[in-house]
Amino acid sequence: MSKEIREHWDSRTAFILAAIGSAVGLGNIWRFPYIVYKYGGGAFIIPFLVALLTAGIPLLILEFSLGHKTNKAAPGAFAFFNTKLKWIGWAAVFIGMGIVTYYTAIMSWSMIYFVKSFSLGWGTGTENFFFNNVLQLSESPSHIGYIVPVIFIGIILTWIWIYFSIIKGAKSVGKVVYITVICPWIILLILIVRGVTLPGAMNGLAYLFTPNFTALMDPEVWINAYSQVFFSISIGFGIMIAYGSFLPKKADIVNSAFIIGLADAATSLLASVAIFSALGHLALKKGADVANVVTSGPGLAFVTYPEIINLFPIGAPILGALFFAMLLTFGIDSAFSLVEAFSAAAVEKWNISRAKMNGIIGIIGIILGIIFTTQSGLYWLDIVDHYLAVYGLILIGIFECLAVGYIIKPEVIRNYANEQSDFPIGKWWDFMIKFFVPIVLIAIMIWNIWAEIANPYGGYSRSALLVGIGALVISFALGILLSINKKRTV
Ligand code: PHE
């Protein structure tokens, strides 16, 4: 630990907003609605809420408590209990760093769309515009092509934005999040009001909220619910450990975890109301069924939503700009939380100034991000995302639970969390951490691997997928390497 006194949030509100800022991101606005759409609407909501309560919030309590008790970022927090566990923390923050390298590319596309929206510059062929004009997509991952200059400029701008947001660690993050959390929420409310007052909106909402109980029998729905919860509340990357470590002595951990988890879920549901009501309108205009209007799931934000914006009777450019401003502001605090988790750990290890560390991270981030700005960028993004955000996160989740469940012992963490909290958690929490969550995660893992042996992910070639697997292996290898070199502190 460096000589400086550990930084702290200015207030509990700053902490809650920063954690919500990290949690709420593209995962809520873009990923959640398209997964709900894919699984037939209402069917997905029940598994999602079950996953939130049985795994999401218990792990949030675990990560906050680890950080708060030890006053350290992820590697130090694990090392506090047992130096042999340190690698889990390092692997988590390295995976997080991998994720930012492509998260900034999505931010860059959002910037391009933000600018284009003032003139509705995507025209009527929104699909063509996204793939051919913006991404200039090549035919396969191995056709790398050239760097698309605007996308590259966009990632540089995003990194500059990240750099300044975290320049003074928790102090500046605590200020920035007042804007980057509250503004997009206001925009979301505007888009909801606009959405639900469009003709046809009710059909979209009916699709969103009609439960389909037979879908509950499909394991794939449950698997996606658990992975979505993990990704959406940002657990498994060491972020919530670092954020918990910046909490002052008196902090209501259990209560905060519930507030943050529920706020994140509420945001996903509200974003879906905005999007599905607009999809209802799109279906009406096209004379199609709501179930058939979205052609490519991941294209929801960049292909389908611009198409909807074109249809807004009044103020289309402004509403378009608001939508992309919302994506950017929801996204930026998720991006910088990943960097902050790494940087907090690195500053503890190397005793180097935070500003220097963030500068180095930014430059490495830009260099590694170049691949995502090329014509094949979308493919690589999809592949790396799949291995880091799905497998990486699940693996870290499993290791975290096993470490706390069997080595650190859950009652140590539970007692600590309870001392800090107004309402206590009971023994059920130990059960979740020791058995339930790891079993669910291991089952998901096996199911995924099994399915992918038969059908390689996304139909990519096996050699392209190896790159994604490589990114995952390198994150773990670096994590292990950093933990065994020299026997010094963190
Ligand atoms: N939780 C963020 C979202 O929903 C994504 C994210 C994951 C951010 C992991 C940081 C870490 O978009």
Short mmCIF file of C-alpha atoms and ligand atoms in Angstrom, two decimals:
data_model
loop_
_atom_site.label_atom_id
_atom_site.label_comp_id
_atom_site.label_asym_id
_atom_site.label_seq_id
_atom_site.Cartn_x
_atom_site.Cartn_y
_atom_site.Cartn_z
CA MET A 1 0.00 0.00 0.00
CA SER A 2 1.34 3.41 -0.89
CA LYS A 3 2.11 6.04 1.73
CA GLU A 4 -0.89 8.17 0.91
CA ILE A 5 -3.88 7.82 3.15
CA ARG A 6 -6.45 5.68 1.43
CA GLU A 7 -8.91 7.73 -0.56
CA HIS A 8 -12.58 7.62 0.32
CA TRP A 9 -15.89 8.51 -1.22
CA ASP A 10 -17.14 11.94 -0.21
CA SER A 11 -20.48 10.54 0.82
CA ARG A 12 -22.52 7.36 0.81
CA THR A 13 -24.55 8.78 -2.07
CA ALA A 14 -21.36 9.16 -4.09
CA PHE A 15 -20.54 5.50 -3.45
CA ILE A 16 -24.03 4.27 -4.32
CA LEU A 17 -24.07 6.35 -7.49
CA ALA A 18 -20.62 5.16 -8.53
CA ALA A 19 -21.59 1.52 -8.01
CA ILE A 20 -24.84 2.04 -9.87
CA GLY A 21 -22.87 3.89 -12.55
CA SER A 22 -20.66 0.87 -13.00
CA ALA A 23 -23.56 -1.53 -13.01
CA VAL A 24 -25.86 0.35 -15.32
CA GLY A 25 -24.39 0.42 -18.79
CA LEU A 26 -24.76 -0.95 -22.25
CA GLY A 27 -25.79 -4.20 -20.60
CA ASN A 28 -29.06 -2.63 -19.48
CA ILE A 29 -29.93 -0.56 -22.51
CA TRP A 30 -28.73 -2.76 -25.28
CA ARG A 31 -28.07 -6.30 -24.05
CA PHE A 32 -31.00 -6.82 -21.68
CA PRO A 33 -33.72 -5.74 -24.15
CA TYR A 34 -32.38 -7.91 -26.94
CA ILE A 35 -32.09 -10.96 -24.73
CA VAL A 36 -35.63 -10.38 -23.49
CA TYR A 37 -36.66 -10.07 -27.10
CA LYS A 38 -34.85 -13.23 -28.08
CA TYR A 39 -36.52 -15.29 -25.38
CA GLY A 40 -39.97 -14.15 -26.29
CA GLY A 41 -40.46 -11.21 -23.97
CA GLY A 42 -42.06 -11.73 -20.55
CA ALA A 43 -40.57 -15.21 -20.23
CA PHE A 44 -37.20 -13.83 -19.35
CA ILE A 45 -38.17 -11.49 -16.55
CA ILE A 46 -38.90 -14.11 -13.86
CA PRO A 47 -35.58 -16.00 -14.27
CA PHE A 48 -33.79 -12.68 -14.33
CA LEU A 49 -35.26 -11.59 -10.99
CA VAL A 50 -34.60 -15.01 -9.45
CA ALA A 51 -30.97 -14.81 -10.60
CA LEU A 52 -30.66 -11.33 -9.16
CA LEU A 53 -31.84 -12.39 -5.71
CA THR A 54 -30.10 -15.76 -5.52
CA ALA A 55 -26.74 -14.86 -7.04
CA GLY A 56 -26.37 -11.21 -7.96
CA ILE A 57 -27.07 -9.54 -4.63
CA PRO A 58 -25.27 -12.20 -2.51
CA LEU A 59 -22.12 -11.73 -4.58
CA LEU A 60 -22.43 -7.98 -4.43
CA ILE A 61 -22.45 -8.27 -0.63
CA LEU A 62 -19.41 -10.55 -0.86
CA GLU A 63 -17.40 -8.14 -3.03
CA PHE A 64 -18.27 -5.03 -1.00
CA SER A 65 -17.38 -6.80 2.24
CA LEU A 66 -14.04 -8.06 0.92
CA GLY A 67 -13.07 -4.56 -0.17
CA HIS A 68 -14.37 -2.82 2.91
CA LYS A 69 -12.89 -5.18 5.45
CA THR A 70 -9.44 -5.23 3.89
CA ASN A 71 -9.26 -1.69 2.54
CA LYS A 72 -7.66 -3.07 -0.58
CA ALA A 73 -8.42 -3.53 -4.26
CA ALA A 74 -9.11 -7.06 -5.50
CA PRO A 75 -5.64 -8.70 -5.35
CA GLY A 76 -4.82 -7.21 -1.95
CA ALA A 77 -8.25 -8.10 -0.63
CA PHE A 78 -7.75 -11.78 -1.37
CA ALA A 79 -4.13 -11.70 -0.23
CA PHE A 80 -5.27 -10.27 3.10
CA PHE A 81 -6.80 -13.63 3.94
CA ASN A 82 -4.39 -15.89 2.15
CA THR A 83 -1.59 -14.90 -0.21
CA LYS A 84 -2.31 -17.97 -2.29
CA LEU A 85 -5.62 -16.39 -3.32
CA LYS A 86 -4.12 -13.19 -4.66
CA TRP A 87 -4.16 -14.38 -8.27
CA ILE A 88 -7.96 -14.45 -8.28
CA GLY A 89 -7.98 -10.69 -7.74
CA TRP A 90 -5.36 -10.06 -10.39
CA ALA A 91 -7.06 -12.29 -12.94
CA ALA A 92 -10.34 -10.44 -12.28
CA VAL A 93 -8.85 -7.02 -12.91
CA PHE A 94 -6.96 -8.19 -16.01
CA ILE A 95 -10.14 -9.58 -17.50
CA GLY A 96 -11.74 -6.25 -16.74
CA MET A 97 -8.95 -4.47 -18.60
CA GLY A 98 -9.54 -6.71 -21.60
CA ILE A 99 -13.19 -5.75 -21.54
CA VAL A 100 -12.51 -2.00 -21.56
CA THR A 101 -10.44 -2.34 -24.70
CA TYR A 102 -13.56 -3.20 -26.68
CA TYR A 103 -16.10 -1.37 -24.52
CA THR A 104 -14.42 1.81 -25.80
CA ALA A 105 -15.12 0.73 -29.38
CA ILE A 106 -18.85 0.53 -28.63
CA MET A 107 -18.58 3.94 -26.99
CA SER A 108 -16.93 5.16 -30.17
CA TRP A 109 -19.82 3.92 -32.34
CA SER A 110 -22.21 5.66 -29.96
CA MET A 111 -20.29 8.91 -30.42
CA ILE A 112 -20.57 8.59 -34.19
CA TYR A 113 -24.31 8.00 -33.89
CA PHE A 114 -24.69 10.88 -31.48
CA VAL A 115 -23.22 13.25 -34.06
CA LYS A 116 -25.17 11.69 -36.93
CA SER A 117 -28.47 11.95 -35.12
CA PHE A 118 -28.67 15.73 -35.48
CA SER A 119 -29.18 15.24 -39.22
CA LEU A 120 -30.61 11.70 -39.01
CA GLY A 121 -27.50 10.94 -41.03
CA TRP A 122 -28.10 7.19 -41.02
CA GLY A 123 -30.77 7.59 -43.70
CA THR A 124 -33.46 5.00 -44.21
CA GLY A 125 -31.25 1.94 -44.68
CA THR A 126 -30.05 1.75 -41.10
CA GLU A 127 -28.67 -1.74 -41.41
CA ASN A 128 -26.57 -0.86 -44.42
CA PHE A 129 -25.43 2.31 -42.69
CA PHE A 130 -24.22 0.50 -39.58
CA PHE A 131 -22.40 -2.36 -41.26
CA ASN A 132 -21.11 -0.67 -44.40
CA ASN A 133 -20.71 3.01 -43.57
CA VAL A 134 -19.81 3.00 -39.90
CA LEU A 135 -18.06 -0.32 -39.37
CA GLN A 136 -17.08 -0.90 -43.01
CA LEU A 137 -17.28 -4.52 -42.00
CA SER A 138 -15.11 -7.05 -43.79
CA GLU A 139 -16.30 -10.51 -44.68
CA SER A 140 -14.68 -12.43 -41.84
CA PRO A 141 -12.41 -11.99 -38.80
CA SER A 142 -9.33 -12.92 -40.79
CA HIS A 143 -9.94 -10.10 -43.27
CA ILE A 144 -8.65 -7.43 -40.98
CA GLY A 145 -8.61 -4.64 -43.57
CA TYR A 146 -7.71 -1.14 -42.49
CA ILE A 147 -8.29 0.92 -39.36
CA VAL A 148 -11.49 2.92 -39.70
CA PRO A 149 -10.27 6.43 -38.79
CA VAL A 150 -13.41 7.79 -37.06
CA ILE A 151 -13.77 4.73 -34.88
CA PHE A 152 -10.14 5.04 -33.90
CA ILE A 153 -10.58 8.72 -33.03
CA GLY A 154 -13.64 7.73 -31.01
CA ILE A 155 -11.70 5.31 -28.84
CA ILE A 156 -9.03 7.92 -28.21
CA LEU A 157 -11.71 10.40 -27.13
CA THR A 158 -13.26 7.79 -24.89
CA TRP A 159 -9.93 7.09 -23.22
CA ILE A 160 -9.38 10.81 -22.64
CA TRP A 161 -12.85 10.97 -21.11
CA ILE A 162 -12.03 7.98 -18.88
CA TYR A 163 -8.69 9.49 -17.89
CA PHE A 164 -10.20 12.72 -16.66
CA SER A 165 -13.11 11.02 -14.91
CA ILE A 166 -10.83 8.99 -12.67
CA ILE A 167 -7.98 11.44 -12.40
CA LYS A 168 -8.33 11.72 -8.62
CA GLY A 169 -9.67 8.23 -7.99
CA ALA A 170 -12.75 7.97 -5.79
CA LYS A 171 -12.86 11.74 -5.31
CA SER A 172 -13.37 12.56 -8.98
CA VAL A 173 -15.42 9.45 -9.73
CA GLY A 174 -17.72 10.48 -6.88
CA LYS A 175 -18.34 13.81 -8.59
CA VAL A 176 -18.57 12.64 -12.20
CA VAL A 177 -21.23 10.03 -11.39
CA TYR A 178 -23.73 12.65 -10.28
CA ILE A 179 -23.89 13.63 -13.95
CA THR A 180 -23.28 10.30 -15.64
CA VAL A 181 -25.91 8.49 -13.58
CA ILE A 182 -28.61 11.10 -13.15
CA CYS A 183 -28.61 12.60 -16.69
CA PRO A 184 -29.15 9.33 -18.54
CA TRP A 185 -31.96 8.43 -16.16
CA ILE A 186 -33.74 11.67 -16.98
CA ILE A 187 -33.26 10.94 -20.67
CA LEU A 188 -34.60 7.44 -20.17
CA LEU A 189 -37.76 8.87 -18.61
CA ILE A 190 -38.21 11.19 -21.60
CA LEU A 191 -37.81 8.25 -23.99
CA ILE A 192 -40.31 6.19 -22.02
CA VAL A 193 -42.92 8.93 -22.18
CA ARG A 194 -42.25 9.26 -25.91
CA GLY A 195 -42.33 5.51 -26.42
CA VAL A 196 -45.55 4.72 -24.60
CA THR A 197 -47.46 7.54 -26.28
CA LEU A 198 -46.64 6.28 -29.79
CA PRO A 199 -49.40 4.48 -31.70
CA GLY A 200 -48.87 0.73 -31.41
CA ALA A 201 -46.90 1.01 -28.17
CA MET A 202 -49.25 -1.27 -26.26
CA ASN A 203 -48.51 -4.22 -28.53
CA GLY A 204 -44.85 -3.85 -27.79
CA LEU A 205 -45.47 -3.68 -24.05
CA ALA A 206 -47.77 -6.68 -24.18
CA TYR A 207 -44.92 -8.61 -25.78
CA LEU A 208 -42.59 -7.47 -23.03
CA PHE A 209 -44.81 -8.31 -20.10
CA THR A 210 -46.80 -11.38 -21.12
CA PRO A 211 -45.30 -14.25 -19.20
CA ASN A 212 -44.66 -17.49 -20.99
CA PHE A 213 -44.37 -20.14 -18.34
CA THR A 214 -43.26 -22.92 -20.66
CA ALA A 215 -40.06 -20.99 -21.38
CA LEU A 216 -39.17 -21.46 -17.71
CA MET A 217 -38.47 -25.10 -18.52
CA ASP A 218 -35.75 -24.17 -20.99
CA PRO A 219 -32.29 -24.28 -19.36
CA GLU A 220 -30.93 -21.83 -21.89
CA VAL A 221 -33.24 -19.13 -20.55
CA TRP A 222 -31.90 -19.67 -17.03
CA ILE A 223 -28.32 -19.68 -18.16
CA ASN A 224 -28.79 -16.39 -19.91
CA ALA A 225 -30.56 -14.96 -16.88
CA TYR A 226 -27.62 -15.74 -14.61
CA SER A 227 -24.99 -14.50 -17.04
CA GLN A 228 -26.97 -11.34 -17.67
CA VAL A 229 -27.23 -10.60 -13.94
CA PHE A 230 -23.50 -11.09 -13.43
CA PHE A 231 -22.56 -8.89 -16.34
CA SER A 232 -25.16 -6.29 -15.55
CA ILE A 233 -24.24 -5.66 -11.96
CA SER A 234 -20.52 -5.75 -12.75
CA ILE A 235 -19.49 -8.56 -10.42
CA GLY A 236 -16.51 -10.79 -11.11
CA PHE A 237 -14.17 -8.03 -12.27
CA GLY A 238 -12.93 -6.74 -8.95
CA ILE A 239 -14.74 -3.46 -9.38
CA MET A 240 -17.07 -3.78 -6.45
CA ILE A 241 -14.14 -4.88 -4.27
CA ALA A 242 -12.24 -1.70 -5.14
CA TYR A 243 -15.35 0.45 -4.73
CA GLY A 244 -16.09 -1.19 -1.37
CA SER A 245 -12.55 -0.44 -0.25
CA PHE A 246 -13.11 3.29 -0.75
CA LEU A 247 -16.03 3.23 1.69
CA PRO A 248 -15.53 5.00 4.98
CA LYS A 249 -15.65 2.95 8.17
CA LYS A 250 -19.37 3.17 8.73
CA ALA A 251 -21.09 1.81 5.68
CA ASP A 252 -24.31 -0.10 5.33
CA ILE A 253 -23.13 -2.91 3.07
CA VAL A 254 -26.21 -5.11 2.88
CA ASN A 255 -28.56 -2.25 2.32
CA SER A 256 -26.31 -0.73 -0.34
CA ALA A 257 -26.08 -4.04 -2.18
CA PHE A 258 -29.87 -4.28 -2.32
CA ILE A 259 -30.25 -0.69 -3.48
CA ILE A 260 -27.65 -1.13 -6.21
CA GLY A 261 -28.90 -4.51 -7.42
CA LEU A 262 -32.51 -3.40 -7.51
CA ALA A 263 -31.71 -0.06 -9.16
CA ASP A 264 -29.82 -1.90 -11.86
CA ALA A 265 -32.69 -4.30 -12.49
CA ALA A 266 -35.18 -1.42 -12.51
CA THR A 267 -33.09 0.37 -15.11
CA SER A 268 -33.07 -2.72 -17.33
CA LEU A 269 -36.84 -2.99 -17.07
CA LEU A 270 -37.38 0.71 -17.75
CA ALA A 271 -35.04 0.61 -20.73
CA SER A 272 -37.08 -2.29 -22.03
CA VAL A 273 -40.29 -0.31 -21.64
CA ALA A 274 -38.77 2.50 -23.72
CA ILE A 275 -37.52 0.09 -26.37
CA PHE A 276 -40.45 -2.31 -26.58
CA SER A 277 -43.05 0.44 -26.76
CA ALA A 278 -41.10 1.87 -29.69
CA LEU A 279 -40.83 -1.60 -31.23
CA GLY A 280 -44.63 -1.82 -31.04
CA HIS A 281 -44.80 1.38 -33.05
CA LEU A 282 -42.30 0.06 -35.58
CA ALA A 283 -44.34 -3.12 -35.96
CA LEU A 284 -47.49 -1.08 -36.57
CA LYS A 285 -45.80 1.02 -39.26
CA LYS A 286 -44.37 -2.02 -40.97
CA GLY A 287 -47.57 -4.01 -40.61
CA ALA A 288 -45.51 -6.77 -38.99
CA ASP A 289 -45.60 -8.69 -35.74
CA VAL A 290 -43.59 -7.35 -32.80
CA ALA A 291 -41.85 -10.71 -32.71
CA ASN A 292 -40.46 -10.16 -36.21
CA VAL A 293 -39.29 -6.57 -36.37
CA VAL A 294 -35.78 -6.93 -35.03
CA THR A 295 -33.53 -8.58 -37.55
CA SER A 296 -30.31 -8.74 -35.62
CA GLY A 297 -30.37 -8.81 -31.82
CA PRO A 298 -27.09 -7.06 -31.16
CA GLY A 299 -28.04 -4.51 -33.81
CA LEU A 300 -30.92 -3.34 -31.65
CA ALA A 301 -29.29 -0.09 -30.56
CA PHE A 302 -27.52 0.74 -33.80
CA VAL A 303 -29.85 -0.63 -36.46
CA THR A 304 -33.37 -0.92 -35.10
CA TYR A 305 -33.44 2.07 -32.77
CA PRO A 306 -32.27 4.51 -35.49
CA GLU A 307 -35.03 3.10 -37.68
CA ILE A 308 -37.49 3.90 -34.89
CA ILE A 309 -36.03 7.37 -34.45
CA ASN A 310 -36.74 8.04 -38.13
CA LEU A 311 -40.40 7.36 -37.40
CA PHE A 312 -40.77 9.77 -34.49
CA PRO A 313 -43.35 12.31 -35.62
CA ILE A 314 -41.73 15.29 -33.92
CA GLY A 315 -38.24 16.14 -32.71
CA ALA A 316 -36.63 13.00 -34.18
CA PRO A 317 -33.08 14.41 -34.30
CA ILE A 318 -33.23 15.59 -30.71
CA LEU A 319 -34.67 12.33 -29.43
CA GLY A 320 -32.01 10.48 -31.41
CA ALA A 321 -29.25 12.59 -29.92
CA LEU A 322 -30.74 12.03 -26.45
CA PHE A 323 -30.77 8.27 -26.96
CA PHE A 324 -27.09 8.15 -27.88
CA ALA A 325 -26.16 10.65 -25.19
CA MET A 326 -27.87 8.25 -22.81
CA LEU A 327 -25.84 5.29 -24.10
CA LEU A 328 -22.64 7.30 -23.73
CA THR A 329 -23.32 8.51 -20.23
CA PHE A 330 -24.60 5.15 -19.02
CA GLY A 331 -21.55 3.53 -20.64
CA ILE A 332 -18.75 5.80 -19.52
CA ASP A 333 -19.02 5.07 -15.81
CA SER A 334 -19.01 1.34 -16.51
CA ALA A 335 -15.88 1.79 -18.63
CA PHE A 336 -14.02 3.82 -16.06
CA SER A 337 -14.99 1.52 -13.21
CA LEU A 338 -13.09 -1.26 -14.98
CA VAL A 339 -10.04 0.93 -15.32
CA GLU A 340 -10.36 2.09 -11.73
CA ALA A 341 -10.45 -1.51 -10.48
CA PHE A 342 -7.17 -2.23 -12.25
CA SER A 343 -5.56 1.05 -11.44
CA ALA A 344 -6.39 0.82 -7.71
CA ALA A 345 -4.71 -2.61 -7.65
CA ALA A 346 -1.71 -1.45 -9.68
CA VAL A 347 -1.13 1.62 -7.54
CA GLU A 348 -1.12 -0.58 -4.45
CA LYS A 349 1.39 -2.93 -6.01
CA TRP A 350 3.85 -0.62 -7.68
CA ASN A 351 3.56 2.44 -5.54
CA ILE A 352 3.43 4.62 -8.61
CA SER A 353 1.31 7.76 -8.91
CA ARG A 354 -2.26 7.26 -9.95
CA ALA A 355 -1.95 9.79 -12.80
CA LYS A 356 1.04 7.99 -14.29
CA MET A 357 -0.63 4.61 -13.90
CA ASN A 358 -3.81 5.80 -15.61
CA GLY A 359 -1.76 7.30 -18.44
CA ILE A 360 0.03 4.00 -19.01
CA ILE A 361 -3.24 2.07 -18.88
CA GLY A 362 -4.79 4.47 -21.40
CA ILE A 363 -1.97 4.08 -23.87
CA ILE A 364 -1.96 0.29 -23.60
CA GLY A 365 -5.74 0.35 -23.87
CA ILE A 366 -5.64 2.34 -27.09
CA ILE A 367 -3.02 0.07 -28.62
CA LEU A 368 -4.89 -3.11 -27.72
CA GLY A 369 -8.13 -1.54 -28.87
CA ILE A 370 -6.86 -0.95 -32.41
CA ILE A 371 -8.02 -4.36 -33.54
CA PHE A 372 -11.60 -3.38 -32.70
CA THR A 373 -11.36 -0.29 -34.88
CA THR A 374 -10.46 -2.25 -37.99
CA GLN A 375 -12.90 -3.49 -40.59
CA SER A 376 -13.03 -6.81 -38.79
CA GLY A 377 -13.53 -5.08 -35.44
CA LEU A 378 -17.09 -6.25 -34.84
CA TYR A 379 -16.12 -9.90 -35.19
CA TRP A 380 -13.23 -9.60 -32.80
CA LEU A 381 -15.34 -7.67 -30.38
CA ASP A 382 -17.96 -10.37 -30.42
CA ILE A 383 -15.39 -13.13 -29.94
CA VAL A 384 -13.36 -11.49 -27.19
CA ASP A 385 -16.54 -10.41 -25.43
CA HIS A 386 -17.79 -13.95 -25.46
CA TYR A 387 -14.71 -15.37 -23.77
CA LEU A 388 -13.94 -12.55 -21.35
CA ALA A 389 -17.40 -11.38 -20.36
CA VAL A 390 -19.07 -14.79 -20.36
CA TYR A 391 -16.41 -17.37 -19.50
CA GLY A 392 -14.03 -15.03 -17.68
CA LEU A 393 -16.74 -13.68 -15.50
CA ILE A 394 -18.19 -17.07 -14.69
CA LEU A 395 -14.77 -18.47 -13.82
CA ILE A 396 -13.97 -15.61 -11.49
CA GLY A 397 -17.42 -15.95 -9.93
CA ILE A 398 -16.74 -19.63 -9.25
CA PHE A 399 -13.28 -18.95 -7.78
CA GLU A 400 -14.59 -16.13 -5.63
CA CYS A 401 -17.30 -18.33 -4.16
CA LEU A 402 -14.95 -21.24 -3.58
CA ALA A 403 -12.32 -18.99 -1.99
CA VAL A 404 -14.83 -17.39 0.38
CA GLY A 405 -16.86 -20.54 0.87
CA TYR A 406 -14.05 -22.92 1.70
CA ILE A 407 -10.89 -20.99 2.55
CA ILE A 408 -11.84 -17.60 3.94
CA LYS A 409 -15.10 -19.09 5.33
CA PRO A 410 -18.43 -17.46 4.64
CA GLU A 411 -19.28 -16.74 8.27
CA VAL A 412 -16.25 -14.45 8.52
CA ILE A 413 -17.56 -12.33 5.68
CA ARG A 414 -21.19 -12.60 6.78
CA ASN A 415 -20.41 -11.51 10.32
CA TYR A 416 -18.42 -8.63 8.99
CA ALA A 417 -21.16 -7.55 6.58
CA ASN A 418 -23.71 -7.79 9.40
CA GLU A 419 -21.63 -5.65 11.76
CA GLN A 420 -21.66 -2.99 9.09
CA SER A 421 -25.32 -3.19 8.24
CA ASP A 422 -28.68 -2.22 9.62
CA PHE A 423 -30.43 -5.36 8.59
CA PRO A 424 -28.43 -8.56 8.81
CA ILE A 425 -28.17 -11.41 6.35
CA GLY A 426 -28.76 -14.92 7.65
CA LYS A 427 -27.19 -18.32 7.10
CA TRP A 428 -28.92 -18.55 3.73
CA TRP A 429 -26.12 -16.38 2.42
CA ASP A 430 -23.46 -18.96 3.36
CA PHE A 431 -25.45 -21.58 1.53
CA MET A 432 -25.62 -19.45 -1.60
CA ILE A 433 -21.88 -18.77 -1.63
CA LYS A 434 -20.77 -22.29 -0.72
CA PHE A 435 -23.15 -24.32 -2.81
CA PHE A 436 -25.83 -22.64 -4.84
CA VAL A 437 -23.92 -20.01 -6.83
CA PRO A 438 -20.88 -22.17 -7.64
CA ILE A 439 -23.08 -25.08 -8.69
CA VAL A 440 -25.18 -22.86 -10.93
CA LEU A 441 -22.06 -21.30 -12.44
CA ILE A 442 -20.33 -24.62 -13.00
CA ALA A 443 -23.49 -25.96 -14.63
CA ILE A 444 -23.63 -22.94 -16.94
CA MET A 445 -20.01 -23.39 -17.81
CA ILE A 446 -20.38 -27.06 -18.69
CA TRP A 447 -23.54 -26.41 -20.64
CA ASN A 448 -21.84 -23.69 -22.67
CA ILE A 449 -18.72 -25.70 -23.39
CA TRP A 450 -20.80 -28.68 -24.39
CA ALA A 451 -22.95 -26.63 -26.74
CA GLU A 452 -19.92 -24.98 -28.26
CA ILE A 453 -18.02 -28.13 -28.93
CA ALA A 454 -20.84 -29.13 -31.22
CA ASN A 455 -21.42 -25.66 -32.61
CA PRO A 456 -18.53 -23.22 -32.44
CA TYR A 457 -19.66 -19.88 -31.02
CA GLY A 458 -21.20 -17.52 -33.56
CA GLY A 459 -20.27 -19.80 -36.44
CA TYR A 460 -16.69 -18.49 -36.37
CA SER A 461 -13.74 -20.61 -37.41
CA ARG A 462 -11.99 -22.44 -34.61
CA SER A 463 -8.79 -20.54 -35.21
CA ALA A 464 -10.56 -17.20 -34.75
CA LEU A 465 -12.08 -18.47 -31.52
CA LEU A 466 -8.63 -19.44 -30.30
CA VAL A 467 -7.80 -15.75 -30.13
CA GLY A 468 -10.65 -15.24 -27.68
CA ILE A 469 -9.59 -18.22 -25.64
CA GLY A 470 -6.04 -16.81 -25.78
CA ALA A 471 -7.22 -13.50 -24.32
CA LEU A 472 -8.81 -15.37 -21.44
CA VAL A 473 -5.78 -17.56 -20.82
CA ILE A 474 -3.45 -14.56 -20.93
CA SER A 475 -5.55 -12.72 -18.33
CA PHE A 476 -5.30 -15.65 -15.96
CA ALA A 477 -1.62 -16.20 -16.73
CA LEU A 478 -0.80 -12.56 -16.03
CA GLY A 479 -2.80 -12.77 -12.84
CA ILE A 480 -0.89 -15.80 -11.65
CA LEU A 481 2.43 -14.34 -12.74
CA LEU A 482 1.93 -11.15 -10.81
CA SER A 483 1.05 -13.07 -7.70
CA ILE A 484 4.05 -15.34 -7.64
CA ASN A 485 6.77 -12.90 -8.56
CA LYS A 486 8.65 -11.82 -5.43
CA LYS A 487 7.22 -12.31 -2.03
CA ARG A 488 6.49 -8.63 -1.49
CA THR A 489 3.20 -7.25 -0.20
CA VAL A 490 0.40 -6.97 -2.72
N1 PHE B 1 -22.40 -3.66 -15.93
C1 PHE B 1 -22.07 -3.05 -17.17
C2 PHE B 1 -23.26 -3.02 -18.07
O1 PHE B 1 -24.32 -3.45 -17.72
C3 PHE B 1 -21.02 -3.74 -17.93
C4 PHE B 1 -19.84 -3.95 -17.16
C5 PHE B 1 -19.47 -5.20 -16.85
C6 PHE B 1 -19.14 -2.89 -16.73
C7 PHE B 1 -18.39 -5.39 -16.10
C8 PHE B 1 -18.06 -3.07 -15.97
C9 PHE B 1 -17.71 -4.34 -15.65
O2 PHE B 1 -23.14 -2.56 -19.18
#
